[in-house]
XYZ file of C-alpha atoms in Angstrom:
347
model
C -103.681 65.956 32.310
C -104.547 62.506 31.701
C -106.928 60.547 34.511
C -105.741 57.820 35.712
C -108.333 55.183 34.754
C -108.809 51.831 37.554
C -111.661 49.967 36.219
C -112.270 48.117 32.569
C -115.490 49.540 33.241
C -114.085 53.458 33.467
C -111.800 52.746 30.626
C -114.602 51.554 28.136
C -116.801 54.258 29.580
C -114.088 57.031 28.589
C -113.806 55.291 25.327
C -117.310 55.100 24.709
C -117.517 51.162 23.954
C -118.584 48.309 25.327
C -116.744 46.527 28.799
C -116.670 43.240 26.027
C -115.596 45.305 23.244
C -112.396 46.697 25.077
C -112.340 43.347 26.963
C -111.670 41.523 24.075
C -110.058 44.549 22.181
C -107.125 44.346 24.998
C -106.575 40.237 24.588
C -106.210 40.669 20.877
C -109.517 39.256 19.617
C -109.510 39.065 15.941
C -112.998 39.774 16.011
C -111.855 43.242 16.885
C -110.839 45.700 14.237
C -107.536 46.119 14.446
C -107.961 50.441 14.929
C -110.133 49.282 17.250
C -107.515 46.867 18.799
C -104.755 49.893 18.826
C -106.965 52.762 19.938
C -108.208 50.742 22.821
C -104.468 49.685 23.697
C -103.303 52.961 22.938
C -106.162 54.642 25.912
C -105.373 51.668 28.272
C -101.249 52.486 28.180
C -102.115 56.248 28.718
C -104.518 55.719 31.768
C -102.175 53.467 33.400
C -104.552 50.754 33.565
C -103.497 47.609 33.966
C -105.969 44.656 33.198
C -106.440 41.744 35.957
C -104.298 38.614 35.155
C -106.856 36.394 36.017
C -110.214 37.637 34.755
C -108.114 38.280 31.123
C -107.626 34.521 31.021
C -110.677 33.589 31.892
C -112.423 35.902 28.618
C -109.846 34.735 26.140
C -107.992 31.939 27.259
C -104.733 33.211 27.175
C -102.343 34.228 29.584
C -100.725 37.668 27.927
C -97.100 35.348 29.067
C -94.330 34.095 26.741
C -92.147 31.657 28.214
C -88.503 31.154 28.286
C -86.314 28.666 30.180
C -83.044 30.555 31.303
C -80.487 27.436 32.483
C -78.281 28.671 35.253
C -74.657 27.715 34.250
C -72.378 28.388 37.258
C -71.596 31.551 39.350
C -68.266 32.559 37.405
C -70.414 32.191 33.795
C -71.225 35.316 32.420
C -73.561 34.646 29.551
C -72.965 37.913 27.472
C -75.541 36.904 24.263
C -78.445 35.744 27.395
C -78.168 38.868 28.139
C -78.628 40.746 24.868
C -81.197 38.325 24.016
C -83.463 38.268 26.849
C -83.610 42.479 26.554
C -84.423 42.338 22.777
C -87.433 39.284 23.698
C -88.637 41.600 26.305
C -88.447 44.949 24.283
C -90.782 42.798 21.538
C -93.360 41.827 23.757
C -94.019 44.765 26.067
C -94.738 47.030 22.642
C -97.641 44.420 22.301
C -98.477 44.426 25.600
C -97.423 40.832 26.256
C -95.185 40.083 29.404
C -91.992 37.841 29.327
C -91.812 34.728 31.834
C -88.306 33.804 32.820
C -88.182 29.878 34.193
C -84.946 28.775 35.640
C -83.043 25.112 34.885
C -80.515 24.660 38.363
C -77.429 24.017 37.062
C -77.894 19.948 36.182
C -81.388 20.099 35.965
C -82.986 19.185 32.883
C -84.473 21.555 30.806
C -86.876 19.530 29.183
C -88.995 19.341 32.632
C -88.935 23.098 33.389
C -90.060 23.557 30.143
C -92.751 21.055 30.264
C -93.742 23.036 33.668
C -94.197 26.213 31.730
C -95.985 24.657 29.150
C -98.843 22.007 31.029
C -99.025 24.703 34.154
C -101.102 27.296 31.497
C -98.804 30.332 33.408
C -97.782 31.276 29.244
C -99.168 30.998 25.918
C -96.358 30.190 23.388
C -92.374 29.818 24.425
C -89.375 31.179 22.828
C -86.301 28.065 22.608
C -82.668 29.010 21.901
C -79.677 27.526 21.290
C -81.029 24.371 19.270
C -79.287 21.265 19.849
C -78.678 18.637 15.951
C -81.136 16.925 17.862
C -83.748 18.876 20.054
C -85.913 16.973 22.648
C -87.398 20.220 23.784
C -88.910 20.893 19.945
C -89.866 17.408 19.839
C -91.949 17.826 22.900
C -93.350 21.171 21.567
C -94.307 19.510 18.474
C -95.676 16.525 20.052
C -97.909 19.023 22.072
C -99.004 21.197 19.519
C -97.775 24.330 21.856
C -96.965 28.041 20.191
C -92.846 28.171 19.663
C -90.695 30.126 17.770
C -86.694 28.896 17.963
C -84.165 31.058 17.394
C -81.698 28.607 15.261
C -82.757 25.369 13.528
C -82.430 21.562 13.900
C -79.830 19.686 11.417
C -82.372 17.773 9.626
C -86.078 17.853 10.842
C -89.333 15.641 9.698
C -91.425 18.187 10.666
C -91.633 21.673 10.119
C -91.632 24.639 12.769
C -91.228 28.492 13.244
C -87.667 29.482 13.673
C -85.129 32.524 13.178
C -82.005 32.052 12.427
C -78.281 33.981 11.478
C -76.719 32.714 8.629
C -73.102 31.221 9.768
C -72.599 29.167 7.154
C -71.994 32.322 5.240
C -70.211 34.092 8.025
C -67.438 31.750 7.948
C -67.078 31.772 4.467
C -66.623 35.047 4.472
C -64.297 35.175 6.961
C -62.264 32.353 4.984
C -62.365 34.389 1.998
C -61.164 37.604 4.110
C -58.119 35.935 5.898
C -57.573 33.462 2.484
C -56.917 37.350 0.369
C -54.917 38.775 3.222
C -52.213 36.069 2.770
C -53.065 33.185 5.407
C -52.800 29.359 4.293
C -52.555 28.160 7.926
C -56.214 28.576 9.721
C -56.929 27.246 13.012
C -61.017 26.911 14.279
C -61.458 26.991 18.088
C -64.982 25.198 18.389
C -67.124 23.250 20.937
C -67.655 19.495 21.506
C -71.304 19.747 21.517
C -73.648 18.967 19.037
C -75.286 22.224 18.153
C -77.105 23.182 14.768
C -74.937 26.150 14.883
C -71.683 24.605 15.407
C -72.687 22.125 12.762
C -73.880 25.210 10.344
C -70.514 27.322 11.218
C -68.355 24.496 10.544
C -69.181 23.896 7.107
C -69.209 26.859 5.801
C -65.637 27.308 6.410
C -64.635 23.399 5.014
C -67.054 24.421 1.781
C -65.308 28.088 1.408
C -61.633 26.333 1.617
C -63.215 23.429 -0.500
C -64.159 26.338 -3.424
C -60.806 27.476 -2.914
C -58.870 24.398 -4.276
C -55.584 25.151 -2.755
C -53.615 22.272 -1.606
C -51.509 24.926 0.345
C -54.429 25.256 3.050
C -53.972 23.571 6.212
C -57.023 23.568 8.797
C -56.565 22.780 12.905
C -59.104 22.350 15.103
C -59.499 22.160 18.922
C -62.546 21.581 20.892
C -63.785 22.252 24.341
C -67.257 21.806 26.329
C -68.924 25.048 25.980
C -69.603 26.211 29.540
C -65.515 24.872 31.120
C -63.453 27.672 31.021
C -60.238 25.757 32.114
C -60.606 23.523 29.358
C -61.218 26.234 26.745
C -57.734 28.131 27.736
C -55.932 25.022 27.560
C -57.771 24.060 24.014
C -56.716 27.410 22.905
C -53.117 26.673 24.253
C -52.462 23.282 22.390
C -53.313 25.514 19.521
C -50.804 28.691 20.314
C -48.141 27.041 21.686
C -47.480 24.277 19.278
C -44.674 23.993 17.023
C -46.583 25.274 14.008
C -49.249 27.329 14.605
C -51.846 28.918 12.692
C -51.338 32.714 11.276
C -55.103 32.936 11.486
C -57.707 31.661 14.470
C -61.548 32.127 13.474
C -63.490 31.280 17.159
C -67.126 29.952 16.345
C -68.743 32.658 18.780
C -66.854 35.674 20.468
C -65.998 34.436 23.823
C -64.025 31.484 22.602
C -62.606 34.348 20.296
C -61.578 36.685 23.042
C -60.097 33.702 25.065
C -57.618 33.413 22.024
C -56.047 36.923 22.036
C -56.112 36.935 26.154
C -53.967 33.987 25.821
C -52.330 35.333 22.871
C -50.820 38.259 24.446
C -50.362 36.217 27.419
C -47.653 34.512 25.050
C -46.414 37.547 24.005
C -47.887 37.402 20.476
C -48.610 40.794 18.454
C -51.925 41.154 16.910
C -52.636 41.112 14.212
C -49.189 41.448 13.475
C -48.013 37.780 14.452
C -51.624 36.663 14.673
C -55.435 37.283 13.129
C -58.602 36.480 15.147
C -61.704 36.241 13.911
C -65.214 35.731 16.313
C -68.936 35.867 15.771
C -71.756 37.747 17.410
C -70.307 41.105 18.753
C -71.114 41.044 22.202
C -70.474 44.380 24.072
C -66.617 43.420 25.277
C -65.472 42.550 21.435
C -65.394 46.173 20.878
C -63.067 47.187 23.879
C -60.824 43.279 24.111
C -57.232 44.593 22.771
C -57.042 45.489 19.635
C -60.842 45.246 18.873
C -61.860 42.089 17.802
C -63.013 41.583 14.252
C -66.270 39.435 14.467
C -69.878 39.396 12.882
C -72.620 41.126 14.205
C -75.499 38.603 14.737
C -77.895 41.717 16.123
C -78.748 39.185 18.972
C -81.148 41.968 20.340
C -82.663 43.102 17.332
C -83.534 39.171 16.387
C -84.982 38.920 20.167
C -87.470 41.776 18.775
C -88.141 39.859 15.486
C -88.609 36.529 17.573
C -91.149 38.095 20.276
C -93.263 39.282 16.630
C -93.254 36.145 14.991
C -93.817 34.190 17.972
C -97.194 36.409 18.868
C -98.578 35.799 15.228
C -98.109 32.696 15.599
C -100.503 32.913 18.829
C -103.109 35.271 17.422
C -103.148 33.665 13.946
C -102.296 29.974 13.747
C -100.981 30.598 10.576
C -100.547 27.673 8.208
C -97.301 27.738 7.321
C -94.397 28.128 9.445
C -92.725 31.336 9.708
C -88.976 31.048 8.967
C -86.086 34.231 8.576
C -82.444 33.635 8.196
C -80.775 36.815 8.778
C -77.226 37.649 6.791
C -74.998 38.804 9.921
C -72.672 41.950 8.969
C -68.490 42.223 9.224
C -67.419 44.454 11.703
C -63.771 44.989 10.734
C -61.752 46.014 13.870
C -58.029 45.400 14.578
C -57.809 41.712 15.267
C -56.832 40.709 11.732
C -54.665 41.522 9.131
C -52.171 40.459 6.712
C -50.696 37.156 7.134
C -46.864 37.390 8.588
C -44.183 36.771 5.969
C -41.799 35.135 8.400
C -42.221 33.290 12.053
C -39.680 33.111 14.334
């Protein structure tokens, strides 16, 4: 029966090294081999002991806290890939023994200044960013302050260079193109956001450049927009699209709630998919799988990035390493019942 151990005293006693040694073994200390590192983490986890915040700073300087600023979007927005992402982020730090700080932005409240809160108050020692805007301020201000980041997605064009992961759209929507181009469809329709994100930006054009490689003069492309977090103005975005005169045989959504919006008001208008209709998404959130039919989408393994993101982000603490780390990750097809062949006649 393991004995529960209180003290960094009683724990370095049982281990039979010094109160420094497993001190700085516990922070992560270089100095430290790293069996030394793992056996000292791996006697700490089984005693239960759990080292004191404060002191811990105080001997190396860091906090044991990652950062990341969750902005509060409304009561009635549920933020499915938040969600996925802030379990994976937390998964990857607690098997280092580093803790995840959560910092909320009020709905209207910029946040740039909750993020410069986390960063000037000491409380973590790197941050995690998401959703990257063409234009970041908040990697600007990172930069500018020489702080530990990692973003998951990428600026449009940068002068500087900085740690970031990444899932390959670009591709994605090519492939989807190339998918609903074989099946029969010439009429495509993209249901995208007005803002200016990287990924919007990223998604975008790899669709134009996989109808570009196409050459076929037959291809027609429409395209409705909608601020991101307004619901109302999504469904009737989506609307304009369904209900006009001539519309697509063949939606691709740039992430899956926009997609799943098109087949709820799809079957609200009494179309058949993907007999009358194909729908494509990206990012497989949990309700893709169960939405009637099954949406067709890409898997962007949200979690399993969060996991890859909490790893490269506490390298990037320990080591200072001299070049940035950088991963783009190829998302995977998950074919489900959304699309298929394009119609041969329209009523």
């Amino acid at each position: 029966m393991t004995t529960r151990v209180i003290t960094l005293k009683e724990l370095a006693a049982s281990l039979d090294l010094s109160i420094t040694t497993v001190s700085r073994a516990l922070a992560g200390h270089e100095q430290i081999a790293l069996k030394t590192r793992e056996r000292v983490a791996q006697a700490a986890r089984q005693a239960g002991y759990v080292p004191n915040t404060a002191a811990r700073t105080l001997v190396s300087g860091r906090s044991g806290f990652v950062g990341l600023v969750l902005p509060i979007r409304g009561p009635n927005l549920v933020d499915s890939f938040l969600g996925e992402f802030v379990t994976g982020l937390g998964e990857g730090l607690v098997s280092h023994g580093a803790d995840l700080i959560l910092a909320t932005a009020a709905l209207g409240h910029s946040e740039l200044s909750v993020l410069r809160h986390v960063v000037e108050s000491g409380r973590a020692d790197g941050v995690v960013v998401t959703r990257i805007a063409e234009t970041d301020e908040r990697l600007a201000y990172l930069r500018e302050r020489g702080f530990p980041f990692v973003a998951h997605g990428r600026l449009l064009d940068s002068d500087f260079d900085y740690n970031w992961l990444d899932t390959d759209g670009a591709h994605a929507f090519g492939e989807a193109f190339d998918m609903l181009y074989e099946l029969g469809h010439r009429h495509f329709g993209l249901v995208t956001i007005s803002e200016a994100m990287t990924f919007r930006h990223l998604r975008q054009d790899g669709l134009a450049a996989a109808i570009a490689r196409r050459g076929d003069p037959s291809v027609r492309l429409d395209v409705v927009t909608a601020p991101r977090f307004d619901q109302q103005a999504r469904i009737e975005a989506v609307n304009r699209m369904l209900r006009g005169p001539d519309r697509p045989t063949a939606i691709v959504a740039l992430f899956d709630e926009l997609a799943l919006t098109v087949m709820e008001e799809a079957a609200r208008a009494g179309f058949s998919m993907p007999r009358e209709l194909s729908v494509i998404g990206f990012d497989n959130i949990a309700a893709s799988a169960y939405a009637p039919p099954g949406l067709t989408t890409f898997d962007a393994s949200i979690r399993q990035c969060a996991r890859e993101i909490a790893d490269m982000l506490l390298t990037v603490i320990a080591e200072k390493p001299g070049k940035p780390l950088t991963r783009l990750i190829r998302p995977t097809l998950v074919a489900r019942a959304s699309h298929g062949p394009a119609p041969q006649t329209r009523s």
